Each structure stands twice: as structure tokens, then as C-alpha cells.
Short mmCIF file of C-alpha atoms in Angstrom, two decimals:
data_model
loop_
_atom_site.label_atom_id
_atom_site.label_comp_id
_atom_site.label_asym_id
_atom_site.label_seq_id
_atom_site.Cartn_x
_atom_site.Cartn_y
_atom_site.Cartn_z
CA MET K 29 203.54 85.91 5.04
CA ALA K 30 200.18 84.24 4.63
CA GLU K 31 197.85 85.29 1.84
CA ILE K 32 194.09 84.94 2.34
CA VAL K 33 192.67 83.63 -0.92
CA SER K 34 189.97 81.28 -2.20
CA LEU K 35 190.56 77.54 -1.88
CA ALA K 36 190.76 77.17 -5.65
CA GLU K 37 193.44 79.89 -5.82
CA ALA K 38 195.40 78.39 -2.94
CA ILE K 39 195.56 74.93 -4.50
CA ALA K 40 196.32 76.32 -7.96
CA ASP K 41 199.25 78.34 -6.61
CA ALA K 42 200.64 75.86 -4.08
CA VAL K 43 200.11 72.34 -5.48
CA HIS K 44 201.81 71.39 -8.74
CA ASP K 45 202.03 68.20 -10.76
CA GLY K 46 204.83 66.00 -9.42
CA ASP K 47 204.85 67.60 -5.96
CA THR K 48 205.26 65.79 -2.66
CA VAL K 49 202.06 66.72 -0.80
CA ALA K 50 201.21 66.11 2.85
CA MET K 51 197.55 66.43 3.89
CA GLU K 52 197.57 65.92 7.64
CA GLY K 53 194.98 65.73 10.39
CA PHE K 54 194.69 62.83 12.82
CA THR K 55 191.01 61.70 12.89
CA HIS K 56 190.18 65.41 13.33
CA LEU K 57 190.62 68.46 11.10
CA ILE K 58 191.29 66.34 8.00
CA PRO K 59 191.43 68.74 5.01
CA HIS K 60 188.83 67.00 2.82
CA ALA K 61 187.68 70.14 0.99
CA ALA K 62 191.26 70.79 -0.08
CA GLY K 63 191.66 67.16 -1.13
CA ARG K 64 188.61 67.45 -3.37
CA GLU K 65 190.02 70.65 -4.86
CA VAL K 66 193.25 68.84 -5.74
CA ILE K 67 191.13 66.24 -7.55
CA ARG K 68 189.04 68.93 -9.21
CA GLN K 69 192.15 70.63 -10.56
CA ARG K 70 193.32 67.24 -11.88
CA ARG K 71 196.78 67.28 -10.36
CA ARG K 72 198.92 64.32 -11.43
CA ASP K 73 202.02 62.33 -10.37
CA LEU K 74 201.81 63.43 -6.73
CA THR K 75 203.73 61.77 -3.93
CA LEU K 76 201.16 61.70 -1.14
CA VAL K 77 202.38 61.77 2.45
CA ARG K 78 200.13 61.09 5.42
CA MET K 79 200.36 59.16 8.66
CA THR K 80 196.88 57.70 8.19
CA PRO K 81 195.78 57.66 4.53
CA ASP K 82 192.09 57.13 5.11
CA VAL K 83 189.15 58.27 2.99
CA ILE K 84 190.79 61.53 1.86
CA TYR K 85 193.61 59.68 0.09
CA ASP K 86 191.31 56.91 -1.10
CA GLN K 87 189.57 59.64 -3.09
CA VAL K 88 192.75 61.31 -4.34
CA ILE K 89 194.32 57.97 -5.33
CA GLY K 90 191.13 56.79 -7.01
CA ALA K 91 190.99 59.99 -9.06
CA GLY K 92 194.40 59.21 -10.55
CA CYS K 93 196.31 62.02 -8.86
CA ALA K 94 199.00 59.96 -7.14
CA ARG K 95 202.05 57.95 -8.18
CA LYS K 96 203.40 57.19 -4.68
CA LEU K 97 202.15 56.99 -1.09
CA VAL K 98 204.31 57.49 2.01
CA PHE K 99 202.35 56.38 5.08
CA SER K 100 202.15 54.43 8.33
CA TRP K 101 198.59 53.03 8.37
CA GLY K 102 195.79 52.81 5.80
CA GLY K 103 192.10 52.06 6.16
CA ASN K 104 188.57 53.42 6.39
CA PRO K 105 188.52 54.10 10.17
CA GLY K 106 185.94 52.02 11.96
CA VAL K 107 184.76 50.41 8.70
CA GLY K 108 187.50 48.50 6.86
CA THR K 109 189.42 48.58 3.61
CA LEU K 110 190.23 51.53 1.34
CA HIS K 111 189.02 50.02 -1.92
CA ARG K 112 190.41 52.65 -4.31
CA PHE K 113 193.80 52.34 -2.59
CA ARG K 114 193.60 48.55 -2.86
CA ASP K 115 192.59 48.67 -6.53
CA ALA K 116 195.62 50.84 -7.31
CA ILE K 117 197.95 48.39 -5.56
CA GLU K 118 196.44 45.17 -6.90
CA HIS K 119 195.43 46.23 -10.42
CA ASP K 120 197.29 49.51 -11.14
CA TRP K 121 193.92 51.28 -11.49
CA PRO K 122 193.64 54.05 -12.43
CA VAL K 123 197.45 54.24 -12.34
CA PRO K 124 200.18 52.23 -10.54
CA LEU K 125 200.91 53.29 -6.97
CA GLU K 126 204.31 52.94 -5.30
CA LEU K 127 204.33 52.46 -1.51
CA GLU K 128 206.73 53.55 1.22
CA GLU K 129 205.62 52.33 4.64
CA HIS K 130 206.77 53.49 8.07
CA SER K 131 205.55 53.28 11.65
CA HIS K 132 203.53 56.10 13.23
CA ALA K 133 206.55 56.98 15.36
CA GLY K 134 208.78 56.98 12.31
CA MET K 135 206.50 59.31 10.36
CA ALA K 136 206.06 61.69 13.30
CA ASN K 137 209.81 61.84 13.88
CA ARG K 138 210.46 62.41 10.17
CA TYR K 139 208.15 65.46 10.26
CA VAL K 140 209.85 66.75 13.42
CA ALA K 141 213.26 66.43 11.77
CA GLY K 142 212.03 68.30 8.70
CA ALA K 143 210.50 71.05 10.83
CA SER K 144 213.73 71.33 12.83
CA GLY K 145 215.95 71.65 9.78
CA LEU K 146 217.69 68.36 10.58
CA PRO K 147 218.57 65.69 7.99
CA PHE K 148 217.17 62.76 9.98
CA ALA K 149 215.61 61.57 13.23
CA VAL K 150 216.68 58.66 15.43
CA LEU K 151 214.51 56.03 17.12
CA ARG K 152 214.57 52.44 18.38
CA GLY K 153 211.23 51.22 17.08
CA TYR K 154 212.35 49.92 13.67
CA SER K 155 214.97 47.51 15.02
CA GLY K 156 214.17 43.90 14.20
CA THR K 157 211.24 44.75 11.92
CA GLY K 158 210.66 44.07 8.25
CA LEU K 159 210.85 47.80 7.62
CA VAL K 160 214.58 47.49 8.19
CA SER K 161 215.32 44.00 6.90
CA GLN K 162 213.16 43.68 3.77
CA PRO K 163 214.18 45.18 0.38
CA THR K 164 211.39 47.75 0.03
CA HIS K 165 211.22 51.39 -1.04
CA THR K 166 211.15 52.25 2.67
CA ARG K 167 214.81 51.23 2.88
CA ASP K 168 215.75 54.32 0.87
CA ASN K 169 214.84 56.49 3.88
CA ILE K 170 216.03 54.43 6.84
CA ALA K 171 219.48 53.38 7.99
CA GLU K 172 220.89 51.56 11.00
CA ILE K 173 223.37 53.69 12.92
CA VAL K 174 225.51 53.33 16.04
CA CYS K 175 225.18 55.87 18.85
CA PRO K 176 228.56 57.61 19.25
CA PHE K 177 228.04 57.86 23.03
CA THR K 178 226.61 54.49 24.08
CA GLY K 179 227.32 52.17 21.17
CA ASP K 180 223.60 51.32 20.90
CA ARG K 181 222.34 50.29 17.47
CA LEU K 182 219.52 52.64 16.44
CA THR K 183 217.54 53.52 13.32
CA ALA K 184 217.81 56.83 11.49
CA VAL K 185 214.85 57.95 9.40
CA ALA K 186 215.26 60.66 6.77
CA ALA K 187 213.54 63.99 7.38
CA LEU K 188 210.25 64.65 5.61
CA ARG K 189 210.22 67.94 3.72
CA PRO K 190 207.06 68.09 1.58
CA ASP K 191 206.80 70.55 -1.26
CA VAL K 192 203.46 71.53 0.22
CA THR K 193 201.49 70.68 3.36
CA VAL K 194 197.71 71.11 3.51
CA ILE K 195 195.81 71.18 6.80
CA HIS K 196 192.43 72.30 8.15
CA ALA K 197 192.07 74.45 11.28
CA GLN K 198 189.34 76.10 13.25
CA ARG K 199 190.20 79.68 12.46
CA ALA K 200 192.61 82.34 11.31
CA ASP K 201 192.78 86.07 11.84
CA ARG K 202 192.88 88.60 9.03
CA LYS K 203 196.68 88.70 9.14
CA GLY K 204 196.87 84.97 8.41
CA ASN K 205 197.75 83.67 11.88
CA VAL K 206 196.14 80.24 12.28
CA GLN K 207 194.72 78.64 15.43
CA LEU K 208 193.77 74.99 15.94
CA TRP K 209 192.92 72.91 18.99
CA GLY K 210 191.67 69.47 19.98
CA ILE K 211 193.45 66.47 18.45
CA THR K 212 196.18 68.27 16.54
CA GLY K 213 198.32 65.35 15.39
CA VAL K 214 201.39 66.45 13.42
CA GLN K 215 199.83 69.42 11.61
CA LYS K 216 202.21 71.96 13.12
CA GLU K 217 205.30 69.92 12.29
CA ALA K 218 204.05 69.11 8.78
CA VAL K 219 203.51 72.80 8.00
CA LEU K 220 206.88 73.86 9.39
CA ALA K 221 208.63 71.09 7.44
CA ALA K 222 207.14 72.09 4.08
CA ALA K 223 208.32 74.56 1.47
CA ARG K 224 204.73 75.78 0.97
CA SER K 225 201.49 75.40 2.91
CA VAL K 226 197.74 75.77 2.56
CA VAL K 227 195.46 76.06 5.58
CA THR K 228 191.69 75.90 5.23
CA VAL K 229 189.71 77.28 8.16
CA GLU K 230 186.19 77.26 9.52
CA GLU K 231 186.18 81.03 10.00
CA ILE K 232 188.30 84.14 9.74
CA VAL K 233 188.11 86.45 12.75
CA ASP K 234 189.42 89.87 13.67
CA GLU K 235 191.46 88.54 16.59
CA LEU K 236 192.42 85.11 17.95
CA ASP K 237 191.47 84.69 21.60
CA PRO K 238 193.50 82.46 23.94
CA ARG K 239 192.55 78.75 24.00
CA PRO K 240 194.06 76.25 26.45
CA GLY K 241 196.27 73.85 24.53
CA ALA K 242 195.74 75.56 21.20
CA VAL K 243 198.42 75.58 18.50
CA VAL K 244 199.04 78.92 16.79
CA LEU K 245 200.84 78.94 13.46
CA PRO K 246 202.11 82.48 12.86
CA ALA K 247 201.39 84.14 9.55
CA TRP K 248 205.06 84.05 8.59
CA ALA K 249 204.99 80.23 8.70
CA VAL K 250 201.87 79.87 6.52
CA GLY K 251 201.61 80.30 2.76
CA TYR K 252 197.89 80.49 2.02
CA VAL K 253 194.75 80.65 4.16
CA ALA K 254 191.39 79.79 2.60
CA LEU K 255 187.96 80.03 4.19
CA ALA K 256 186.25 76.63 3.94
CA PRO K 257 183.45 76.14 6.49
CA GLY K 258 182.86 72.42 6.94
CA GLY K 259 186.14 71.77 5.15
CA ALA K 260 186.98 68.78 7.35
CA HIS K 261 183.80 66.84 6.49
CA PRO K 262 183.32 63.89 6.91
CA SER K 263 185.85 64.22 9.74
CA TYR K 264 185.21 67.01 12.23
CA ALA K 265 186.45 70.33 13.58
CA LEU K 266 186.12 70.51 17.36
CA ASP K 267 183.61 73.17 18.46
CA TYR K 268 182.42 73.66 14.85
CA THR K 269 181.33 70.39 13.23
CA ILE K 270 180.79 66.74 14.19
CA ARG K 271 182.08 63.55 12.59
CA ASP K 272 179.78 62.15 9.89
CA ASN K 273 179.95 58.46 10.77
CA ASP K 274 177.30 57.61 8.18
CA PHE K 275 179.54 58.90 5.40
CA TYR K 276 182.39 56.58 6.38
CA VAL K 277 180.00 53.63 6.29
CA ALA K 278 178.54 54.75 2.96
CA TRP K 279 182.02 55.22 1.51
CA ASP K 280 182.68 51.49 1.72
CA ALA K 281 180.00 50.78 -0.90
CA ILE K 282 180.83 53.81 -3.05
CA SER K 283 184.52 52.97 -3.23
CA ARG K 284 184.14 49.23 -3.87
CA ASP K 285 182.90 49.77 -7.42
CA ARG K 286 184.79 51.79 -10.04
CA GLU K 287 181.62 53.03 -11.71
CA ALA K 288 180.03 54.04 -8.40
CA PHE K 289 183.19 55.90 -7.49
CA ALA K 290 183.26 57.65 -10.88
CA ARG K 291 179.66 58.77 -10.36
CA TRP K 292 180.57 60.10 -6.92
CA LEU K 293 183.44 62.11 -8.43
CA ASP K 294 181.16 63.54 -11.12
CA GLU K 295 178.39 64.48 -8.67
CA HIS K 296 180.38 65.67 -5.65
CA VAL K 297 183.70 66.90 -7.01
CA TYR K 298 183.73 67.81 -10.69
CA ALA K 299 180.15 69.15 -10.75
CA GLU K 300 181.07 71.65 -8.08
CA ALA K 301 183.60 73.23 -10.41
CA ALA K 302 180.94 73.68 -13.06
CA ALA K 303 178.41 75.13 -10.62
#
């Protein structure tokens, strides 16, 4: 059953050095406040999993928290390159970063398999691509198989089962049931696939009212709920906050330079712990 705690307590209890951590949210409801808390608590040797490692993982990688990234696309959306990510790949700064690359469909199906308690998912999209043919770390989690019914050659992708999944949502009730709506991506599947989970929310209410198309994660499927208004910034939470486009543009300059990035960490992440 979900426990309602502070964000610092949730991350301290749920995220450990060496864990495989998924922080999901597709353009919307990205759990940035939780990502900064992981940095603040100086977690190390994490395997980061995310379909679109954008600014949130640029920050976590740049802070030296990660040893590996499992992903399907990487960039500063609408702006360009993730410079801290690139520095880690090209120069091993601040630490070397191992990569495992998949397609969006592959990542989504891997989460679904994990959430369903299945060992793998099957799809066609990898056939004939370098993800199958080239000797990369990705090959450890894909395999060509033959359909026992049709004889078709397909690709199996291993299930994703993170140690912990972190997401942001609009709200939770006082029992720990979580409700999110809008662009929901793979948050539900990522939570259900994980051994532990942390959900930050814009507000905690007495009762969840019905919302067309909303996803409700029951309290028994959630580990920790933490109140974090604005916790998706600079992304957005539909009906609560708007996307801060200026931040994404500004991030390009901040992240290009190691010293500028270090100053940003000191001023906007570590200083908050001392406040």
C-alpha cells in the first residue's frame, strides 16, 4: 500500500545506489523534482531507463549518478543536443556511460511485458535494423525468434523490470490512489513493471473525481506518494502548470559548459538541501 511521505523520504527509501531506475513521462508529467532529489542525495551507479532521456536525464547523468542508459531517443526537445549526455559518451565525464538503445515501440513493449509478468515481448520493428545486426549492448536484450504458428521471423525483446519507477501525476487521494490524465505515455506500465515506485503529485485530495480518459493507479500498486506542486517543471502537468519553453532554450547554454552546469547544480539543486 502507498505511503504518503516527503519527496526526500520517498527517494531515500526507494532509490538505492546501483538500482535500475525508470523516470517516465512523455513530454508531459516528467518527474523533474524527483530527478533533482536523486541528484541531491548523490545516488551513484544507476542504470537509467527512459524512452526519451531529455533534460531530466541530462541533469542526472551530468551529476555523475549514472553508469548506464537504456533508451530509445535522446535530445533537448525542440532545441537540440543533450550536452551532459554527449560529454559522458565522448569524454567519460563525469563518469563513463554505457548505452543500450531500442526503438520507441521496443521500449513500450518491454514495459508492457514487465507489467504483465511476462519474460519478453514480440514485435516486427527490429527486423533488418542495426539494433539486431550490430554487436552492441542492446543485443543482450533482443533475440530473433520464429513464430510457432506462422513461421514468421520476429524479434523478442526482454521485459523491463526496474528496481524503481518514478513518475509525476496530477493528484492522489489520502489513501494513496493516484490519478493522471492528458499525455500519459508509459507511466502506468512502468509503475506496474517495477519492484518499487515513487509518484510525485500536484495535490492530495480527499476524493478522486471521475475524469474522461484518466489513468488511476490504485494504492496497492504504488509504493510512495509525495506532494510536489510544480514537480514536472520545466515540462507541464495538464490543468495545473504549463511548459516552460524558455527553460529548455536556456538549458542548451547551461549544459554546454561544465562549469556553468556545476554552478546550476550548486544554485538549483544542492543549495535547496541546505535551505
